[in-house]
CSV table of C-alpha atoms and ligand atoms in Angstrom, one decimal:
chain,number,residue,atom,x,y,z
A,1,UNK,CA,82.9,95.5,68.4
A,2,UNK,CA,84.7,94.0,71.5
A,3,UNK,CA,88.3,95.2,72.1
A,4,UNK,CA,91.1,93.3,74.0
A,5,UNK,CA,92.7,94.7,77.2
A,6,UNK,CA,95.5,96.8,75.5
A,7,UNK,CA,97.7,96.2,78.2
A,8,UNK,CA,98.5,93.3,77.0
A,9,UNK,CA,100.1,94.4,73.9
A,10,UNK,CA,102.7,96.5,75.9
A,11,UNK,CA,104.1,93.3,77.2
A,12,UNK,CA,107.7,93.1,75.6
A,13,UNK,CA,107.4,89.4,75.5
A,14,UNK,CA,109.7,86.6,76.9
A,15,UNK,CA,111.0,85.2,75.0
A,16,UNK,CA,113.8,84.3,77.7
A,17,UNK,CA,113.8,80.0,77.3
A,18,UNK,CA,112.2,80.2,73.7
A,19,UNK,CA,115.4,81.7,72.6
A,20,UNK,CA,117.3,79.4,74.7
A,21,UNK,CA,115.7,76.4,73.3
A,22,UNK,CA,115.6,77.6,69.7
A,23,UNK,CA,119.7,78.1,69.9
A,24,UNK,CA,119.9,74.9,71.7
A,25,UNK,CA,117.9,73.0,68.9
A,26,UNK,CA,120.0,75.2,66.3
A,27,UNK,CA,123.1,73.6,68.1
A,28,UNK,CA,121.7,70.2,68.3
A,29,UNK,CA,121.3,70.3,64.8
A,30,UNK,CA,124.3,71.6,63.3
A,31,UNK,CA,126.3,68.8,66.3
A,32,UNK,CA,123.8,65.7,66.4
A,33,UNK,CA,126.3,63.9,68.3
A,34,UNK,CA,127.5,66.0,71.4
A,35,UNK,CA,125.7,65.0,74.3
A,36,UNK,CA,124.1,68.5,75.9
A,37,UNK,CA,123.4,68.9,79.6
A,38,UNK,CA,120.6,71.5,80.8
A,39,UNK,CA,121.3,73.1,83.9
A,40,UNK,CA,119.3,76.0,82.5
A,41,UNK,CA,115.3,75.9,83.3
A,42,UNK,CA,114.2,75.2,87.6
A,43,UNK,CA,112.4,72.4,86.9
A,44,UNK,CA,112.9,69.4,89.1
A,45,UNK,CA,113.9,66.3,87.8
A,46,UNK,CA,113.4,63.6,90.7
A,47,UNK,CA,110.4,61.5,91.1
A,48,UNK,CA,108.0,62.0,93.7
A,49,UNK,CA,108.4,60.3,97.1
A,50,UNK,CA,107.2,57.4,97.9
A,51,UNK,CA,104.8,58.6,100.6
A,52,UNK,CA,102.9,61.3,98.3
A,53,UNK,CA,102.9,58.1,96.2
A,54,UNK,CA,100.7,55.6,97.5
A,55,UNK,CA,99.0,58.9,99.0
A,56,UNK,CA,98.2,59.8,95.2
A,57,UNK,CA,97.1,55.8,94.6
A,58,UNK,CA,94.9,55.5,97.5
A,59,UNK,CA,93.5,59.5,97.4
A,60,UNK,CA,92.1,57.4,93.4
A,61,UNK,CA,91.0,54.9,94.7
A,62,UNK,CA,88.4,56.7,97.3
A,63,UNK,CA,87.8,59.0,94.0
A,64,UNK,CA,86.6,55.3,92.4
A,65,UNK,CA,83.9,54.6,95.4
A,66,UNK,CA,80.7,56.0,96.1
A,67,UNK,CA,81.2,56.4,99.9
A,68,UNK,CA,84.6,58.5,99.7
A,69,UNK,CA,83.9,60.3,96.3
A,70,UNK,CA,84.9,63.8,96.5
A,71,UNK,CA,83.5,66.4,94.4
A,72,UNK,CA,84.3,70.3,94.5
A,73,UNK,CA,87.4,70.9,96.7
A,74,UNK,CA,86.4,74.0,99.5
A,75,UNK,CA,87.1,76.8,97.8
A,76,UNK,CA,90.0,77.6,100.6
A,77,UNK,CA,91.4,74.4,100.4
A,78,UNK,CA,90.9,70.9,102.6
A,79,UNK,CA,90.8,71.6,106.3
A,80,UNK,CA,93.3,68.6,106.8
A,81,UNK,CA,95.9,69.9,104.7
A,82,UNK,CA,95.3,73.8,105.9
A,83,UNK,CA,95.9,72.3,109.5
A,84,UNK,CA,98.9,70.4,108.5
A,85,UNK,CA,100.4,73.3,106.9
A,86,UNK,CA,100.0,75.6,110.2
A,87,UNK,CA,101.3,73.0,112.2
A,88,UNK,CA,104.3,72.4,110.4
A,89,UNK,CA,105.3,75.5,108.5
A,90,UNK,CA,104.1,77.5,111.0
A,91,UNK,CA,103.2,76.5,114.4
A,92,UNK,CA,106.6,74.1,114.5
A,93,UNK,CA,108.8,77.6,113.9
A,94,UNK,CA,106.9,79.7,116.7
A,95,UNK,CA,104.5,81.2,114.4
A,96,UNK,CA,100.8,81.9,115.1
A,97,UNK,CA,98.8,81.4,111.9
A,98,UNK,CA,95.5,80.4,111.7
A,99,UNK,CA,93.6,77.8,109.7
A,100,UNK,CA,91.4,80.4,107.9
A,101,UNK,CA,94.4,82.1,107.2
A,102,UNK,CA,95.8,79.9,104.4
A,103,UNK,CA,94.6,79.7,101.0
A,104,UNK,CA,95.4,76.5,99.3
A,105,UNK,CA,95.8,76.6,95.0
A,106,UNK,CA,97.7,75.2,92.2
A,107,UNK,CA,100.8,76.8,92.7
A,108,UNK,CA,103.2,79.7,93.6
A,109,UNK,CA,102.6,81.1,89.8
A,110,UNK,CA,98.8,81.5,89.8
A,111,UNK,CA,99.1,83.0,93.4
A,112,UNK,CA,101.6,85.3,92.7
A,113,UNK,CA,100.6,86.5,89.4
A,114,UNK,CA,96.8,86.7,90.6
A,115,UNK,CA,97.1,88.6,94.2
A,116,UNK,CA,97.6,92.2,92.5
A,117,UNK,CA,94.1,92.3,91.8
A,118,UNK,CA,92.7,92.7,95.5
A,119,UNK,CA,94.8,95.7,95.1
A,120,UNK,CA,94.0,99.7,93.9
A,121,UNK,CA,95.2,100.1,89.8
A,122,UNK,CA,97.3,103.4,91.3
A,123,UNK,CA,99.6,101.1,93.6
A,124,UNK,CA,103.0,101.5,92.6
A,125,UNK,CA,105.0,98.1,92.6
A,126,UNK,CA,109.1,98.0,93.3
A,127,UNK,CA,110.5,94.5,92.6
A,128,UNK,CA,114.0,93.4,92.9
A,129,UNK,CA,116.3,93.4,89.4
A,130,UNK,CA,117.2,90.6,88.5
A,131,UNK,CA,113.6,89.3,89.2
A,132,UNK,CA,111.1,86.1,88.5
A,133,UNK,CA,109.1,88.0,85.6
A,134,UNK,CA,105.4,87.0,87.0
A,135,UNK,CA,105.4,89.7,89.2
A,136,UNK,CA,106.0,92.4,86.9
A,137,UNK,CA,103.9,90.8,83.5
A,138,UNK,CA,101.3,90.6,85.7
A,139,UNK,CA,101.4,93.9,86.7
A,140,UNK,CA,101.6,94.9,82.9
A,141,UNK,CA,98.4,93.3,82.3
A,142,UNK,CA,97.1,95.6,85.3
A,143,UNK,CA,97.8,98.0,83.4
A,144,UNK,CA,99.8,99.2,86.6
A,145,UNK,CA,103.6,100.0,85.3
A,146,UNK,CA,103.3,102.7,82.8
A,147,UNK,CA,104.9,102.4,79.5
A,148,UNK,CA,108.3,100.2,79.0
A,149,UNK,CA,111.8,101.3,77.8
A,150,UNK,CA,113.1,99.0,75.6
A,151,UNK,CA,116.6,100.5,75.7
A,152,UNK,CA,117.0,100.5,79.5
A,153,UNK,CA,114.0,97.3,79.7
A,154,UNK,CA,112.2,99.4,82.6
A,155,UNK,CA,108.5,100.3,83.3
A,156,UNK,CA,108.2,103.9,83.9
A,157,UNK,CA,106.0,103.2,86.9
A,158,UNK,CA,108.3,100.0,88.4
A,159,UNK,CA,110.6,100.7,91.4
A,160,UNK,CA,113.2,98.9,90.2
A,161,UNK,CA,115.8,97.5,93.4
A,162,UNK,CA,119.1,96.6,91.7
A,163,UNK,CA,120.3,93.4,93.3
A,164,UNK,CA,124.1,92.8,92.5
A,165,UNK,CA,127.3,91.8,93.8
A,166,UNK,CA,128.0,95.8,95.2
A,167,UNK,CA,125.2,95.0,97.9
A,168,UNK,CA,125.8,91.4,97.7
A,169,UNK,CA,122.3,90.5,96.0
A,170,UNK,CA,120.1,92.3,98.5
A,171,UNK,CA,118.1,95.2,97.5
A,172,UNK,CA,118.1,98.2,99.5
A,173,UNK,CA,114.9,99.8,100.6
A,174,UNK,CA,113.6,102.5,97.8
A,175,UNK,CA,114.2,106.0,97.3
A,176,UNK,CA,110.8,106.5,96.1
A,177,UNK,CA,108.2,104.9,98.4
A,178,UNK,CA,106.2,102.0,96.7
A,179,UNK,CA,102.8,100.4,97.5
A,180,UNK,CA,103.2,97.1,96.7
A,181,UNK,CA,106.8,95.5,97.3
A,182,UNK,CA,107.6,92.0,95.8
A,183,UNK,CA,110.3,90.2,97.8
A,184,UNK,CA,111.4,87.0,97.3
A,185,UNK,CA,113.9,84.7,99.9
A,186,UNK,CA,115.8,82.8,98.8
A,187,UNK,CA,115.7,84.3,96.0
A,188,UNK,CA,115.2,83.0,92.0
A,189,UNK,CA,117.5,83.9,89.9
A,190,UNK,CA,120.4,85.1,92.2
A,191,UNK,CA,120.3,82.4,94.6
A,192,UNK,CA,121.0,84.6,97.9
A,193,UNK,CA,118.8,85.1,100.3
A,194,UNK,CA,119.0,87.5,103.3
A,195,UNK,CA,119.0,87.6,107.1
A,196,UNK,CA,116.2,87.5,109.2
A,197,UNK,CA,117.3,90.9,110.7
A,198,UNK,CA,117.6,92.2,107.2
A,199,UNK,CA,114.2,90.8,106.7
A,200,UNK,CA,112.3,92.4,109.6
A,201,UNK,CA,114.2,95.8,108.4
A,202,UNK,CA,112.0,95.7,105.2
A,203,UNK,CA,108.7,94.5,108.1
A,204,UNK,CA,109.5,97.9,109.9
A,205,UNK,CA,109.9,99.8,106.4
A,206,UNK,CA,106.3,98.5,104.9
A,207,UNK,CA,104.6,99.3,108.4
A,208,UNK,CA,105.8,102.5,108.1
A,209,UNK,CA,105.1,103.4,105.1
A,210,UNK,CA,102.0,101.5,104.7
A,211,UNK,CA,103.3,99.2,102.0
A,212,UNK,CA,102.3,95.4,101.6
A,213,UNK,CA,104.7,93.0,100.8
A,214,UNK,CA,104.4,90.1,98.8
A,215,UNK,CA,106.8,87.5,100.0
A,216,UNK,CA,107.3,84.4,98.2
A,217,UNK,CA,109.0,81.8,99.5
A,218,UNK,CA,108.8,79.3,96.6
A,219,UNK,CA,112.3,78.1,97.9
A,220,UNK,CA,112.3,77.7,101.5
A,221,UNK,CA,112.9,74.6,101.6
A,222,UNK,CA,116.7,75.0,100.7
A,223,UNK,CA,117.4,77.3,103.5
A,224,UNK,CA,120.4,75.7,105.4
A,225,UNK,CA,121.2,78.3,107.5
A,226,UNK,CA,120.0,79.6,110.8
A,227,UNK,CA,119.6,83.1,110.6
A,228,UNK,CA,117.1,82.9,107.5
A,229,UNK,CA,113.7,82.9,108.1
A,230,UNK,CA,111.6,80.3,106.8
A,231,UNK,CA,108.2,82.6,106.9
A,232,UNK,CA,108.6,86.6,106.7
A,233,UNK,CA,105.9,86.0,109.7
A,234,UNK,CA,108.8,85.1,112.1
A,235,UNK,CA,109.6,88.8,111.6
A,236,UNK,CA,108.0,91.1,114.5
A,237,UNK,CA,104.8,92.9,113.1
A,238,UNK,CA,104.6,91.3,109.4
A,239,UNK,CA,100.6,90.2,110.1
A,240,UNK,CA,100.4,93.5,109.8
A,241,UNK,CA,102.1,94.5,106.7
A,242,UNK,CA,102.5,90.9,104.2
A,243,UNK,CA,100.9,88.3,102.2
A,244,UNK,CA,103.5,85.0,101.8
A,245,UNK,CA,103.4,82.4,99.0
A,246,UNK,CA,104.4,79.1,99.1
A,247,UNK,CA,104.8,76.1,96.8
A,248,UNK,CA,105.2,72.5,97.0
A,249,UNK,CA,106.8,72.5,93.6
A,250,UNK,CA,110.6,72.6,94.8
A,251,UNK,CA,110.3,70.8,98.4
A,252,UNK,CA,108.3,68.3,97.2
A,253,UNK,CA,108.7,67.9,93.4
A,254,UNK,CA,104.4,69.0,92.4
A,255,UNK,CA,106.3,71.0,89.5
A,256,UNK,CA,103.8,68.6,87.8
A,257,UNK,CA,101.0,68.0,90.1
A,258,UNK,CA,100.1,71.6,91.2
A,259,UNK,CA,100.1,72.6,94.6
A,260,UNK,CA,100.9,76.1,96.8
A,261,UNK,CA,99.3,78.3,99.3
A,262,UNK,CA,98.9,82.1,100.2
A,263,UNK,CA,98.9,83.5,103.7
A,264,UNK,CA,96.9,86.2,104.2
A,265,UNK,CA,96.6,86.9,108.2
A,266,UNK,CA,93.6,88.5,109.3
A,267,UNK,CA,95.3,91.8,110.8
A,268,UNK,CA,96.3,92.7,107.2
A,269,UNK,CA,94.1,95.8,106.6
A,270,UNK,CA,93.7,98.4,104.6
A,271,UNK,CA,91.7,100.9,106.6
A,272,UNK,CA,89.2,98.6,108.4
A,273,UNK,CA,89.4,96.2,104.5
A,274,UNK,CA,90.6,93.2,105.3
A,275,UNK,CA,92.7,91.3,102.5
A,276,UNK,CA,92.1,88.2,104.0
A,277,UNK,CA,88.8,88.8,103.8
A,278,UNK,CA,89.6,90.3,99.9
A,279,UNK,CA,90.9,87.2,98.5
A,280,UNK,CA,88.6,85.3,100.3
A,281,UNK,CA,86.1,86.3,97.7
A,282,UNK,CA,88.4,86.4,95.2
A,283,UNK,CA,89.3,82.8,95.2
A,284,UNK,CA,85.6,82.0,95.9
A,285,UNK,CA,84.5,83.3,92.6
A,286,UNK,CA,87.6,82.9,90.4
A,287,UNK,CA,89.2,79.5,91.7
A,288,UNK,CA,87.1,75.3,92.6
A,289,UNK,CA,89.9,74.8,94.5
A,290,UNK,CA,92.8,71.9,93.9
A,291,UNK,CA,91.8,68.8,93.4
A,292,UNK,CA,91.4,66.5,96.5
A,293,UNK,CA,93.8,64.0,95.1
A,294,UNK,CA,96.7,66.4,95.2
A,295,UNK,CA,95.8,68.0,98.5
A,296,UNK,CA,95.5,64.5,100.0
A,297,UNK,CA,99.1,64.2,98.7
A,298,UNK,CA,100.0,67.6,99.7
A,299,UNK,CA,99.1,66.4,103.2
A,300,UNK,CA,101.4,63.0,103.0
A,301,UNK,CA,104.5,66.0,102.8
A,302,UNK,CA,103.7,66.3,106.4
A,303,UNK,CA,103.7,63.2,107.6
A,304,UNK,CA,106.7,61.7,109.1
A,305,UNK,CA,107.4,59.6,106.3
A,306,UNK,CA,106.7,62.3,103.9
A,307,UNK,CA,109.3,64.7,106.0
A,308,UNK,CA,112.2,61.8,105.9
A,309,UNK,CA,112.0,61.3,102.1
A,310,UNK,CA,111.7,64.8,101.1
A,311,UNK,CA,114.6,65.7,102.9
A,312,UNK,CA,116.7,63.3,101.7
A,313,UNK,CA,115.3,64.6,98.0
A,314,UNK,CA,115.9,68.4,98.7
A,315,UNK,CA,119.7,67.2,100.2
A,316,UNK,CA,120.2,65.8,96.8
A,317,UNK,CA,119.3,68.9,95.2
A,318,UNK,CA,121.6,70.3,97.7
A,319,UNK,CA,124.4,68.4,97.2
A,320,UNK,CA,124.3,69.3,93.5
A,321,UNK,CA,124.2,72.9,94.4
A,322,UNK,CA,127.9,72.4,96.6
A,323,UNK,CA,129.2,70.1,93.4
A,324,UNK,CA,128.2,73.2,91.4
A,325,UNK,CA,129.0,75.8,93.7
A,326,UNK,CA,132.6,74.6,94.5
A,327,UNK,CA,133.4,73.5,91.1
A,328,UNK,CA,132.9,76.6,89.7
A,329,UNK,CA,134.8,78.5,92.6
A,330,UNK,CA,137.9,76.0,91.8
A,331,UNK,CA,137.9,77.2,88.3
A,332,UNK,CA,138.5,80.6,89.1
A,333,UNK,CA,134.9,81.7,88.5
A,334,UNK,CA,133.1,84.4,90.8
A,335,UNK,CA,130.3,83.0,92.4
A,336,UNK,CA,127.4,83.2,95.0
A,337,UNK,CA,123.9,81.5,95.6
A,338,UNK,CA,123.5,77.7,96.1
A,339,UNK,CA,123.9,78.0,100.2
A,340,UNK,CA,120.6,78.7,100.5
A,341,UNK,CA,118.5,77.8,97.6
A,342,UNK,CA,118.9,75.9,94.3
A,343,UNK,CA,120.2,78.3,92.1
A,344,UNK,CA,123.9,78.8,91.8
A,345,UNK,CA,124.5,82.6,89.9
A,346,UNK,CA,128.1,83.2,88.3
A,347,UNK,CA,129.6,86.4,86.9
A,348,UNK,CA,130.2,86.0,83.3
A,349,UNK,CA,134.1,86.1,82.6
A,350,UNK,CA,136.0,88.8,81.3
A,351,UNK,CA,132.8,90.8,81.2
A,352,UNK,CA,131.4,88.6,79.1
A,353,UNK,CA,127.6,89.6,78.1
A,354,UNK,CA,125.2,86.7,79.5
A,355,UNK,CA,124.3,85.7,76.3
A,356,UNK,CA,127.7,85.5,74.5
A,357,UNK,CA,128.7,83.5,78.0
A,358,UNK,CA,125.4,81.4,77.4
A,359,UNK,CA,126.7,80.2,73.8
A,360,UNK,CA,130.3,80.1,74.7
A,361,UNK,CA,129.1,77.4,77.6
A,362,UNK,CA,127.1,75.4,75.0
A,363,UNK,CA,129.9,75.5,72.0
A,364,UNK,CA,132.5,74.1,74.8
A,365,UNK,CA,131.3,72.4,77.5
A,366,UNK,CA,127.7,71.6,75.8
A,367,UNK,CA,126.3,73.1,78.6
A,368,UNK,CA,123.3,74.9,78.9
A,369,UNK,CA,122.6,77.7,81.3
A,370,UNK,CA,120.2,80.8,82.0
A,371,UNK,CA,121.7,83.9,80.7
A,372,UNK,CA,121.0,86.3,83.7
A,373,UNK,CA,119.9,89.1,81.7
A,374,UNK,CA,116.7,87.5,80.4
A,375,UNK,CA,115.5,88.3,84.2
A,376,UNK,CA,116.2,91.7,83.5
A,377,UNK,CA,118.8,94.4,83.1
A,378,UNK,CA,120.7,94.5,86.3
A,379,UNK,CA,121.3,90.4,85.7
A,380,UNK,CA,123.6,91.4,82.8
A,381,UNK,CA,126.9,89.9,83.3
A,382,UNK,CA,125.7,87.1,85.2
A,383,UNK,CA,124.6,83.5,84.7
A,384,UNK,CA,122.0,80.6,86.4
A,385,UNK,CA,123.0,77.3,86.7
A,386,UNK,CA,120.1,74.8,88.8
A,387,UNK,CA,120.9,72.3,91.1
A,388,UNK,CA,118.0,70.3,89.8
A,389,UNK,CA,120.0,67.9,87.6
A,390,UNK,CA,120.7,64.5,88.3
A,391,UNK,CA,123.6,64.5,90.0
A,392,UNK,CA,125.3,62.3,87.6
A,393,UNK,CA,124.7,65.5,85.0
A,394,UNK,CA,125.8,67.9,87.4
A,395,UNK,CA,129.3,66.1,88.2
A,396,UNK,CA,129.5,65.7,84.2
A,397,UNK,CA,128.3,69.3,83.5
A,398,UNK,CA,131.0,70.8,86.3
A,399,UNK,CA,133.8,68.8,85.1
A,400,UNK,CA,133.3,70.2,81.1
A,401,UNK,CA,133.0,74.1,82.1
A,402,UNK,CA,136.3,73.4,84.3
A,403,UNK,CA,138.4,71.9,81.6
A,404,UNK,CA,136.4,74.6,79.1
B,1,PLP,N1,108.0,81.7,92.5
B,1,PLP,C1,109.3,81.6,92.1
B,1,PLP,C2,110.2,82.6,92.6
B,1,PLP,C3,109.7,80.6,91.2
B,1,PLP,O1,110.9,80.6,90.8
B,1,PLP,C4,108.7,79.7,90.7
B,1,PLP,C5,109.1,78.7,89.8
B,1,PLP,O2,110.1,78.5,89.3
B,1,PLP,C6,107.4,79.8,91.2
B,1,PLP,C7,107.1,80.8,92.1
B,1,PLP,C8,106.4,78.9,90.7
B,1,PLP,O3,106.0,78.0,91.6
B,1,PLP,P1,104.8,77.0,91.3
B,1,PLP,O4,105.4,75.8,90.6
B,1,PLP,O5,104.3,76.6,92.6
B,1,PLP,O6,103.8,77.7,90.5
């Protein structure tokens, strides 16, 4: 008789945007008229750009003749696009990466959820609360976070790093010393982000402990100011000590067409083991690589073209996050994110639960947000809005929760 890995029956489930679209639908029903705007889930909402375009078109139409066909993908990903990633996200910011360095895939999701297993099942994890739940579920499914706590929501072998307004969203480094530490800059849900000498603080800390960190940078692209770093590898000694993910889901609107990459440098050992050389094989066996449409328009990001339109589409995302950012601030609400990345995160008024905020939001203004404590028990008492509305929605959906 087979048996299922039990670990996945200790996952508490999330049921986070099912029970925001089930209340939604309820409202919808019960007020067919009102006209509801969804600032709530970070998907994007603008088409792609021109260039990745009639890169897509004309990556099909050598796909539809016999002397450009391409089959199988290399399992690491195209060498044009590797080299065009190292050149411009990495040789362009004074940082030496290699080719066989980078791992192309579908996506920051798969990548994150799927690096924990080149690791030992003993390794203890700390992530930040409030947190993007892959890391942890995936852990779950380890079987790596001991047993959960409904009442406090907690894995009894999680290092939790409370991230709130008393240390300004940034977690502190652990009491208890982890294996494995998930960071991510600029960070989903809280929208902050944190200095590059903050950063190279945790570098020191997982070098000294021996610690790997796993830094995603699904949001990079919103950085706007200068002492952020755009790759933890502009930190001093981080070959050493951390893996980064990246996605072309938010800087170049693939939410749809699948694309990311993981960085594993070649100094990353453990013991003489490389990693590199770890999820090398891992990706060999367990992943045919993306499909040579989508790196081809992957690689039309980089081009100059590419480069122009997308910032002009991030800076529209941008300038929703200000529209949100300072409409909310002119109502008298506490907020912070949006600088840096697309996520604007409000305290709930008059201590407000996040939920009881979430349906007071959608009964008055028709709005719908992300009730902060779906991303887990420190987020309580705080909301998400996304800047990845149209603008047109994001003027209208500011305007309602200021005259709310
Ligand atoms: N990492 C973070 C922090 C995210 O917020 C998201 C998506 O919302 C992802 C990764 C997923 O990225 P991708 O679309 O590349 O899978």
């Amino acid at each position: 008789m087979f048996q299922i890995n039990e670990n996945y029956l200790k996952l508490p489930g999330s049921y986070l945007f099912s029970t925001i679209a089930k209340r939604v639908a309820a409202y919808k029903e019960a007020n067919p008229d009102q006209d509801i705007i969804s600032l709530g889930i970070g998907d994007v909402t603008q088409p792609l750009v021109p260039a990745i375009v009639n890169r897509l078109h004309s990556a099909v139409d050598e796909m539809a003749d016999a002397a450009t066909f391409k089959g199988y993908a290399p399992d690491l990903g195209y060498a044009f696009l590797r080299q065009a990633i190292v050149d411009n996200d990495y040789k362009a910011r004074g940082v030496d990466i290699s080719t066989d360095e980078i791992f192309v895939s579908d996506g920051a999701k798969s990548d994150s959820a799927n690096i924990q297993e080149i690791f030992g099942s003993d390794n203890k994890i700390a992530v930040c609360d409030p947190v993007y739940p892959v890391y942890v579920d995936s852990n779950v499914m380890a079987g790596r976070t001991g047993t959960y706590d409904a009442a406090t929501e907690r894995w009894s072998d999680v290092i939790y790093m409370p991230c709130t307004a008393a240390n300004n969203f940034a977690p502190e480094l652990p009491k208890e010393t982890p294996d494995l530490i998930y960071l991510c800059f600029p960070n989903n849900p809280t929208g902050s982000t944190i200095t590059k000498p903050q950063l190279q603080e945790w570098v020191d800390y997982a070098n000294k402990v021996g610690a790997c960190i796993i830094y995603d940078a699904a949001y990079e692209a919103y950085i706007t100011e200068e002492n952020v770093a755009h790759s933890i590898y502009e930190c001093e000694g981080a070959k050493t000590c951390a893996i980064e993910i990246r996605s072309f889901s938010k800087n170049a609107g693939f939410t749809g067409t699948r694309l990311g990459f993981t960085v594993i440098p070649k100094d990353l050992k453990c013991g003489e083991v490389s990693l590199n050389a770890l999820w090398a094989r891992r990706h060999g066996t367990k992943f045919n690589g993306a499909p040579y449409i989508i790196q081809a328009a992957g690689a039309a990001v980089y081009t100059d073209e590419g480069k122009a339109q997308l910032k002009e589409q991030v800076g529209y995302y941008q300038r929703n996050a200000k529209v949100i950012y300072d409409g909310l601030k002119e109502a008298g609400y506490t907020v912070s994110g949006g600088v840096n990345a697309p996520y604007i995160w409000m305290e709930t008024p008059d201590n407000m639960s996040s939920w009881d905020f979430f349906d007071k939001l959608l009964e008055h203004a028709h709005v719908v947000g992300t009730p902060g404590s779906g991303f887990g028990p420190s987020g309580e008492g705080y909301f998400r809005l996304t800047a990845f509305g149209t603008y047109e929605n994001t003027v209208k959906a500011v305007e309602r929760i200021k005259n709310m």
